[in-house]
Amino acid sequence: MARDYYGTLGVSKNATPEEIKRAYRKLARQLHPDVNPNEEARFKEVTAAYEVLSDPRKRQVVDLGGDPLEPGGGGRGAGGGDPFAGFGLGDIMDAFFGAGAGGGGRGPRSRVQPGSDALIRLSMTLEECAAGANRELTVDTAILCDRCVGSGCAEGASPVRCDTCGGRGEVQSVQRSFLGQVVTARPCPVCRGFGEVIPDPCQQCAGDGRVRSRRTISVQIPAGVAEGMRVRLAGQGEVGSGGGPAGDLYVEVEEIAHDVFERDGSDLHCSVRIPMTTAALGAVLPLSTLDGEEELEIEPGTQPATELVLTGRGMPRLRSNGRVDGRGDLHVHLDVVVPTKLDARQTELLRELASVRGEEEPSLSGGGKGGGLFSRLRSGRGHR
């Protein structure tokens, strides 16, 4: 009795070759011994059914009521035959990974390929990063060949089918293995996988459909950018081979170190040196910021390493959506300068000040009740 190959794959007798292949792939994924060791017999049945129904001549035998795998049925014997004979490893690979995974069935690749992205670095000052800038950049990228408009052919010419691969874009070799025929494929060395060749290429682009060009473009850099940030210019990158769509151009910011300010995210830091007299008496000093000159108020009695914060005088906070959300702060670190050389008059004045303040002799802080550390040590030795 003839086997029900259609039922084995779960398809109707009117199923198309694509429907048969799709049904086989689904079952093979479920029943393959590496996935389901207990279903090896069922996997062999499904494989045999696919081999029969994917062959037009064997399928015709089935449709006429015969069995191409039975003795006298146009095929090999069911009992001692190899169910994998004549069955390529590429078919199994196709079932698990899609057409082409086993080395065959890919077909020619398109000559028109998308272009790659391009990157250019732009040096900017801190002031430019804070305010934003409109810059003119010179870029060197591939652009569409204006003579052949991407076709790669000379005027009046057109591509022809590759004789080496017959238009398939690949050449195959067949070897026998325990699974049957193993088909390996590689891109055709003549047409490079396109399936066609250009006998009369464009002289301007040598058949590539694109040429190198140096051009000037305008780019708007938003306020608040920082070192390493990139601005994307869609479609301004490399045009693809065969006149394919261009990639994007990325402008990467390189921030030039500032002479005064040090950046920390959206905050700025700077150091201001003040004389000890200014720290003691206080003063109002001019300070140059990104917004112009500001007044910096030094309180009387300011101590070394004091930090003053000017709110909102830092860098713009640039969010990922390209919008600015407020500004950071400017941190001013005060460095009190103590003179190292004094003339006679200065020395006299400082001694007089020390006398008035009762500061002729230094004292240790933290003495507390009972005297300082050294007096306690002396007292301790006296009681021994």
Short mmCIF file of C-alpha atoms in Angstrom, two decimals:
data_model
loop_
_atom_site.label_atom_id
_atom_site.label_comp_id
_atom_site.label_asym_id
_atom_site.label_seq_id
_atom_site.Cartn_x
_atom_site.Cartn_y
_atom_site.Cartn_z
CA MET A 1 0.00 0.00 0.00
CA ALA A 2 1.36 3.42 -0.96
CA ARG A 3 2.34 5.65 1.93
CA ASP A 4 0.57 8.93 2.57
CA TYR A 5 3.43 11.36 2.01
CA TYR A 6 1.11 14.35 2.01
CA GLY A 7 -0.35 13.30 5.35
CA THR A 8 3.12 12.77 6.79
CA LEU A 9 3.93 16.42 6.11
CA GLY A 10 0.43 17.60 6.96
CA VAL A 11 -0.22 19.25 3.59
CA SER A 12 -2.90 18.84 0.94
CA LYS A 13 -2.34 17.27 -2.47
CA ASN A 14 -2.63 20.73 -4.00
CA ALA A 15 0.17 22.17 -1.84
CA THR A 16 2.73 24.31 -3.60
CA PRO A 17 6.46 23.47 -3.42
CA GLU A 18 6.91 26.39 -1.03
CA GLU A 19 4.14 25.10 1.25
CA ILE A 20 5.73 21.65 1.23
CA LYS A 21 9.13 23.07 2.11
CA ARG A 22 7.63 25.22 4.87
CA ALA A 23 5.82 22.22 6.38
CA TYR A 24 9.00 20.15 6.29
CA ARG A 25 11.03 22.86 7.98
CA LYS A 26 8.52 23.12 10.79
CA LEU A 27 8.45 19.36 11.41
CA ALA A 28 12.21 18.96 11.04
CA ARG A 29 12.82 21.53 13.77
CA GLN A 30 10.54 19.56 16.11
CA LEU A 31 11.71 16.04 15.26
CA HIS A 32 15.42 16.31 14.55
CA PRO A 33 17.36 13.79 16.72
CA ASP A 34 19.49 16.55 18.19
CA VAL A 35 16.32 18.21 19.47
CA ASN A 36 14.08 15.22 20.09
CA PRO A 37 16.07 11.93 20.33
CA ASN A 38 12.91 9.83 20.76
CA GLU A 39 11.47 10.82 17.39
CA GLU A 40 14.24 9.61 15.08
CA ALA A 41 11.93 7.22 13.21
CA ARG A 42 9.35 9.94 12.72
CA PHE A 43 12.07 12.32 11.53
CA LYS A 44 13.15 9.79 8.89
CA GLU A 45 9.55 9.47 7.68
CA VAL A 46 9.20 13.25 7.38
CA THR A 47 12.54 13.48 5.60
CA ALA A 48 11.60 10.74 3.14
CA ALA A 49 8.23 12.39 2.48
CA TYR A 50 9.89 15.70 1.75
CA GLU A 51 12.42 14.09 -0.56
CA VAL A 52 9.60 12.53 -2.56
CA LEU A 53 7.27 15.51 -2.71
CA SER A 54 10.05 18.00 -3.47
CA ASP A 55 11.02 15.98 -6.56
CA PRO A 56 8.50 16.66 -9.38
CA ARG A 57 9.00 13.21 -10.94
CA LYS A 58 8.59 11.32 -7.67
CA ARG A 59 5.62 13.47 -6.71
CA GLN A 60 3.98 12.57 -10.02
CA VAL A 61 4.36 8.88 -9.16
CA VAL A 62 2.61 9.52 -5.83
CA ASP A 63 -0.21 11.44 -7.50
CA LEU A 64 -0.76 8.48 -9.85
CA GLY A 65 -1.18 6.16 -6.87
CA GLY A 66 2.31 4.70 -6.75
CA ASP A 67 5.14 4.83 -4.24
CA PRO A 68 8.56 5.80 -5.63
CA LEU A 69 10.28 4.32 -2.57
CA GLU A 70 8.71 0.87 -2.89
CA PRO A 71 10.31 -1.91 -5.02
CA GLY A 72 9.04 -1.50 -8.56
CA GLY A 73 7.58 1.88 -7.72
CA GLY A 74 10.25 3.92 -9.41
CA GLY A 75 12.41 4.22 -6.29
CA ARG A 76 14.47 2.22 -3.83
CA GLY A 77 13.17 -0.44 -1.45
CA ALA A 78 11.55 0.73 1.75
CA GLY A 79 13.16 -1.87 3.96
CA GLY A 80 16.85 -1.70 3.14
CA GLY A 81 17.09 1.69 1.45
CA ASP A 82 18.85 4.71 2.88
CA PRO A 83 16.17 7.34 3.56
CA PHE A 84 18.83 10.06 3.28
CA ALA A 85 20.31 8.94 -0.03
CA GLY A 86 20.10 11.78 -2.53
CA PHE A 87 19.09 14.13 0.26
CA GLY A 88 21.42 17.10 0.71
CA LEU A 89 22.72 18.44 3.99
CA GLY A 90 21.70 21.81 2.64
CA ASP A 91 18.03 20.73 2.94
CA ILE A 92 18.48 19.98 6.64
CA MET A 93 20.34 23.25 7.19
CA ASP A 94 17.57 25.05 5.32
CA ALA A 95 15.02 23.54 7.66
CA PHE A 96 16.72 24.93 10.75
CA PHE A 97 18.29 28.15 9.54
CA GLY A 98 16.40 29.13 6.40
CA ALA A 99 17.25 28.89 2.74
CA GLY A 100 20.91 29.26 1.95
CA ALA A 101 22.27 28.06 5.32
CA GLY A 102 23.51 24.84 3.76
CA GLY A 103 25.33 26.66 1.02
CA GLY A 104 22.67 26.73 -1.68
CA GLY A 105 19.53 28.56 -2.64
CA ARG A 106 20.72 32.05 -1.86
CA GLY A 107 20.50 33.31 -5.40
CA PRO A 108 22.37 36.32 -6.75
CA ARG A 109 22.83 39.28 -4.49
CA SER A 110 21.68 42.68 -5.55
CA ARG A 111 24.22 44.96 -7.14
CA VAL A 112 22.55 47.87 -5.36
CA GLN A 113 23.83 47.88 -1.77
CA PRO A 114 23.17 50.39 1.04
CA GLY A 115 26.05 52.73 1.78
CA SER A 116 28.05 52.79 4.98
CA ASP A 117 28.11 55.50 7.63
CA ALA A 118 30.92 58.05 7.76
CA LEU A 119 32.55 59.81 10.71
CA ILE A 120 34.24 63.19 10.93
CA ARG A 121 35.69 64.81 14.06
CA LEU A 122 35.14 68.48 14.83
CA SER A 123 37.26 70.45 17.32
CA MET A 124 35.27 73.00 19.34
CA THR A 125 36.12 75.48 22.08
CA LEU A 126 34.29 75.46 25.40
CA GLU A 127 32.51 78.65 24.40
CA GLU A 128 31.29 77.03 21.15
CA CYS A 129 30.11 73.95 23.04
CA ALA A 130 28.16 76.21 25.38
CA ALA A 131 26.52 78.38 22.75
CA GLY A 132 26.24 75.92 19.87
CA ALA A 133 27.67 76.63 16.44
CA ASN A 134 26.93 76.44 12.74
CA ARG A 135 29.98 75.05 10.98
CA GLU A 136 30.93 74.40 7.38
CA LEU A 137 32.64 71.01 7.05
CA THR A 138 34.57 69.54 4.14
CA VAL A 139 33.90 65.82 3.77
CA ASP A 140 35.27 63.20 1.38
CA THR A 141 32.69 60.49 0.67
CA ALA A 142 31.36 58.37 -2.17
CA ILE A 143 28.55 60.02 -4.13
CA LEU A 144 26.32 58.83 -6.97
CA CYS A 145 28.06 58.69 -10.34
CA ASP A 146 26.33 61.34 -12.41
CA ARG A 147 27.31 59.72 -15.70
CA CYS A 148 25.72 56.27 -15.26
CA VAL A 149 23.41 57.28 -12.37
CA GLY A 150 24.46 54.22 -10.37
CA SER A 151 24.01 51.55 -13.04
CA GLY A 152 27.76 51.10 -13.54
CA CYS A 153 27.23 50.72 -17.29
CA ALA A 154 28.46 52.86 -20.13
CA GLU A 155 25.82 54.76 -22.06
CA GLY A 156 23.62 52.37 -24.02
CA ALA A 157 25.05 49.27 -22.30
CA SER A 158 23.42 46.98 -19.75
CA PRO A 159 24.44 44.02 -17.54
CA VAL A 160 24.32 40.49 -18.97
CA ARG A 161 23.92 37.14 -17.26
CA CYS A 162 27.12 35.58 -15.95
CA ASP A 163 28.05 32.49 -17.99
CA THR A 164 30.11 30.99 -15.17
CA CYS A 165 27.27 30.67 -12.64
CA GLY A 166 24.33 30.90 -15.04
CA GLY A 167 22.99 33.95 -13.23
CA ARG A 168 22.78 32.23 -9.83
CA GLY A 169 25.58 34.31 -8.31
CA GLU A 170 27.26 31.23 -6.82
CA VAL A 171 29.06 28.11 -7.88
CA GLN A 172 28.41 24.80 -6.15
CA SER A 173 30.30 21.62 -5.46
CA VAL A 174 28.70 18.32 -4.39
CA GLN A 175 30.22 15.72 -2.08
CA ARG A 176 28.86 12.51 -0.58
CA SER A 177 28.54 12.07 3.17
CA PHE A 178 26.67 9.83 5.61
CA LEU A 179 23.72 12.22 5.25
CA GLY A 180 23.76 11.98 1.48
CA GLN A 181 24.84 14.73 -0.82
CA VAL A 182 26.53 17.72 0.79
CA VAL A 183 26.22 20.81 -1.36
CA THR A 184 28.63 23.65 -0.69
CA ALA A 185 28.44 26.97 -2.44
CA ARG A 186 30.61 30.04 -2.74
CA PRO A 187 30.14 33.36 -4.52
CA CYS A 188 30.92 33.22 -8.19
CA PRO A 189 34.47 34.53 -8.70
CA VAL A 190 33.58 36.09 -12.04
CA CYS A 191 30.46 38.11 -11.17
CA ARG A 192 31.24 38.33 -7.41
CA GLY A 193 27.84 36.95 -6.52
CA PHE A 194 25.75 39.37 -8.57
CA GLY A 195 24.70 36.82 -11.20
CA GLU A 196 25.51 39.28 -13.96
CA VAL A 197 28.51 41.07 -15.39
CA ILE A 198 28.95 44.46 -16.99
CA PRO A 199 30.76 43.99 -20.32
CA ASP A 200 31.01 47.74 -20.97
CA PRO A 201 31.43 49.54 -17.63
CA CYS A 202 31.12 53.26 -17.05
CA GLN A 203 34.51 54.92 -17.49
CA GLN A 204 33.89 57.46 -14.74
CA CYS A 205 33.14 55.02 -11.90
CA ALA A 206 34.64 51.81 -13.35
CA GLY A 207 31.30 50.04 -12.97
CA ASP A 208 30.83 50.77 -9.27
CA GLY A 209 28.02 53.29 -9.71
CA ARG A 210 29.66 55.82 -7.38
CA VAL A 211 32.71 58.07 -7.25
CA ARG A 212 34.70 59.81 -4.51
CA SER A 213 33.98 63.48 -4.03
CA ARG A 214 35.08 66.27 -1.70
CA ARG A 215 32.20 68.55 -0.77
CA THR A 216 31.22 71.14 1.81
CA ILE A 217 28.20 70.70 4.05
CA SER A 218 26.69 72.81 6.81
CA VAL A 219 26.06 71.35 10.26
CA GLN A 220 24.28 72.88 13.24
CA ILE A 221 25.87 71.85 16.53
CA PRO A 222 23.43 72.28 19.44
CA ALA A 223 24.32 74.09 22.66
CA GLY A 224 25.60 71.88 25.46
CA VAL A 225 27.54 69.30 23.44
CA ALA A 226 30.51 67.65 25.12
CA GLU A 227 33.56 65.59 24.26
CA GLY A 228 32.63 62.44 22.31
CA MET A 229 29.04 63.45 21.51
CA ARG A 230 27.92 62.83 17.93
CA VAL A 231 25.56 64.75 15.69
CA ARG A 232 23.88 62.59 13.02
CA LEU A 233 23.32 63.89 9.50
CA ALA A 234 20.96 61.44 7.82
CA GLY A 235 21.82 60.43 4.26
CA GLN A 236 25.10 62.38 4.18
CA GLY A 237 27.38 59.34 4.44
CA GLU A 238 28.73 57.00 1.77
CA VAL A 239 26.53 56.21 -1.24
CA GLY A 240 26.25 52.43 -1.66
CA SER A 241 27.63 50.45 -4.57
CA GLY A 242 25.34 50.35 -7.56
CA GLY A 243 23.94 53.71 -6.49
CA GLY A 244 22.46 52.34 -3.27
CA PRO A 245 21.06 54.67 -0.60
CA ALA A 246 23.64 56.70 1.30
CA GLY A 247 24.49 56.00 4.92
CA ASP A 248 24.62 58.64 7.62
CA LEU A 249 27.37 61.09 8.50
CA TYR A 250 28.28 61.44 12.18
CA VAL A 251 30.06 64.55 13.43
CA GLU A 252 31.95 63.75 16.66
CA VAL A 253 32.83 66.63 18.98
CA GLU A 254 36.38 67.04 20.24
CA GLU A 255 36.34 69.63 23.02
CA ILE A 256 39.45 71.80 23.29
CA ALA A 257 40.77 72.17 26.85
CA HIS A 258 40.04 75.63 28.30
CA ASP A 259 42.68 77.83 29.92
CA VAL A 260 40.48 78.77 32.89
CA PHE A 261 37.51 76.44 33.25
CA GLU A 262 37.47 72.71 33.82
CA ARG A 263 34.29 70.92 32.83
CA ASP A 264 32.48 68.27 34.85
CA GLY A 265 29.30 67.36 32.99
CA SER A 266 27.20 70.51 32.98
CA ASP A 267 29.18 72.11 35.83
CA LEU A 268 32.29 74.24 35.46
CA HIS A 269 35.16 74.67 37.92
CA CYS A 270 37.82 77.35 38.18
CA SER A 271 40.40 78.52 40.72
CA VAL A 272 40.85 82.14 41.84
CA ARG A 273 43.94 83.23 43.77
CA ILE A 274 43.34 85.98 46.35
CA PRO A 275 45.77 87.69 48.75
CA MET A 276 45.46 86.88 52.43
CA THR A 277 44.45 90.49 53.08
CA THR A 278 41.51 90.12 50.68
CA ALA A 279 40.52 86.89 52.40
CA ALA A 280 40.64 88.65 55.76
CA LEU A 281 38.99 91.93 54.80
CA GLY A 282 36.64 90.75 52.04
CA ALA A 283 36.18 92.30 48.61
CA VAL A 284 34.14 92.29 45.42
CA LEU A 285 36.21 91.01 42.50
CA PRO A 286 35.44 90.87 38.76
CA LEU A 287 35.17 87.33 37.34
CA SER A 288 34.93 86.43 33.66
CA THR A 289 32.31 83.74 32.96
CA LEU A 290 30.70 82.29 29.83
CA ASP A 291 28.02 84.96 30.17
CA GLY A 292 30.44 87.86 30.52
CA GLU A 293 31.86 89.57 33.59
CA GLU A 294 30.30 88.77 36.96
CA GLU A 295 30.94 90.20 40.44
CA LEU A 296 32.43 87.70 42.86
CA GLU A 297 31.81 88.65 46.49
CA ILE A 298 34.52 87.58 48.93
CA GLU A 299 33.24 87.58 52.50
CA PRO A 300 35.54 88.91 55.27
CA GLY A 301 37.33 86.06 57.00
CA THR A 302 37.23 83.75 53.98
CA GLN A 303 39.30 80.62 54.65
CA PRO A 304 41.62 78.77 52.24
CA ALA A 305 39.90 76.20 49.95
CA THR A 306 36.56 77.97 50.23
CA GLU A 307 34.23 77.12 47.34
CA LEU A 308 31.75 79.65 45.98
CA VAL A 309 28.95 78.49 43.68
CA LEU A 310 27.43 80.67 40.98
CA THR A 311 24.13 78.96 40.22
CA GLY A 312 23.19 78.61 36.56
CA ARG A 313 26.52 79.87 35.25
CA GLY A 314 27.72 76.49 33.98
CA MET A 315 27.08 74.62 30.73
CA PRO A 316 23.67 73.99 29.16
CA ARG A 317 22.23 70.56 30.03
CA LEU A 318 21.68 68.86 26.68
CA ARG A 319 19.20 65.99 26.89
CA SER A 320 19.07 62.92 24.65
CA ASN A 321 16.12 64.41 22.77
CA GLY A 322 18.31 67.33 21.67
CA ARG A 323 16.68 69.87 23.97
CA VAL A 324 18.39 72.01 26.59
CA ASP A 325 17.08 71.63 30.14
CA GLY A 326 18.58 74.41 32.24
CA ARG A 327 22.24 74.95 33.03
CA GLY A 328 24.81 73.69 35.46
CA ASP A 329 26.70 75.74 38.05
CA LEU A 330 30.07 77.48 38.16
CA HIS A 331 32.20 76.40 41.13
CA VAL A 332 34.86 78.94 42.14
CA HIS A 333 37.63 77.52 44.33
CA LEU A 334 39.46 80.21 46.33
CA ASP A 335 43.21 79.85 46.79
CA VAL A 336 44.42 82.17 49.58
CA VAL A 337 47.97 83.26 48.82
CA VAL A 338 50.28 83.76 51.84
CA PRO A 339 53.34 85.89 51.02
CA THR A 340 56.70 84.17 51.25
CA LYS A 341 58.86 87.31 51.17
CA LEU A 342 58.24 90.40 53.32
CA ASP A 343 60.15 93.65 53.52
CA ALA A 344 60.85 95.38 56.82
CA ARG A 345 57.73 97.53 56.76
CA GLN A 346 55.45 94.58 55.96
CA THR A 347 57.05 92.50 58.68
CA GLU A 348 56.56 95.33 61.18
CA LEU A 349 52.91 95.72 60.27
CA LEU A 350 52.21 92.02 60.56
CA ARG A 351 53.93 91.81 63.93
CA GLU A 352 51.87 94.76 65.11
CA LEU A 353 48.71 93.04 63.90
CA ALA A 354 49.70 89.83 65.65
CA SER A 355 50.31 91.78 68.85
CA VAL A 356 46.95 93.47 68.67
CA ARG A 357 45.25 90.13 68.07
CA GLY A 358 47.28 88.40 70.76
CA GLU A 359 48.83 86.03 68.27
CA GLU A 360 52.53 86.38 69.15
CA GLU A 361 52.78 82.71 70.17
CA PRO A 362 51.17 79.84 68.26
CA SER A 363 48.82 77.56 70.14
CA LEU A 364 47.61 74.04 69.54
CA SER A 365 43.91 73.59 69.01
CA GLY A 366 42.03 70.96 70.95
CA GLY A 367 43.86 71.56 74.25
CA GLY A 368 40.69 71.46 76.30
CA LYS A 369 40.57 71.25 80.06
CA GLY A 370 43.80 70.39 81.79
CA GLY A 371 46.13 72.00 79.24
CA GLY A 372 47.46 70.88 75.90
CA LEU A 373 48.98 67.59 74.88
CA PHE A 374 52.56 68.54 75.72
CA SER A 375 51.64 70.01 79.12
CA ARG A 376 49.85 66.76 79.98
CA LEU A 377 52.88 64.78 78.89
CA ARG A 378 55.16 66.96 81.05
CA SER A 379 52.75 66.61 83.96
CA GLY A 380 52.71 62.87 83.53
CA ARG A 381 56.49 62.61 83.62
CA GLY A 382 56.58 64.79 86.81
CA HIS A 383 54.43 62.29 88.70
CA ARG A 384 56.63 59.29 88.08
#
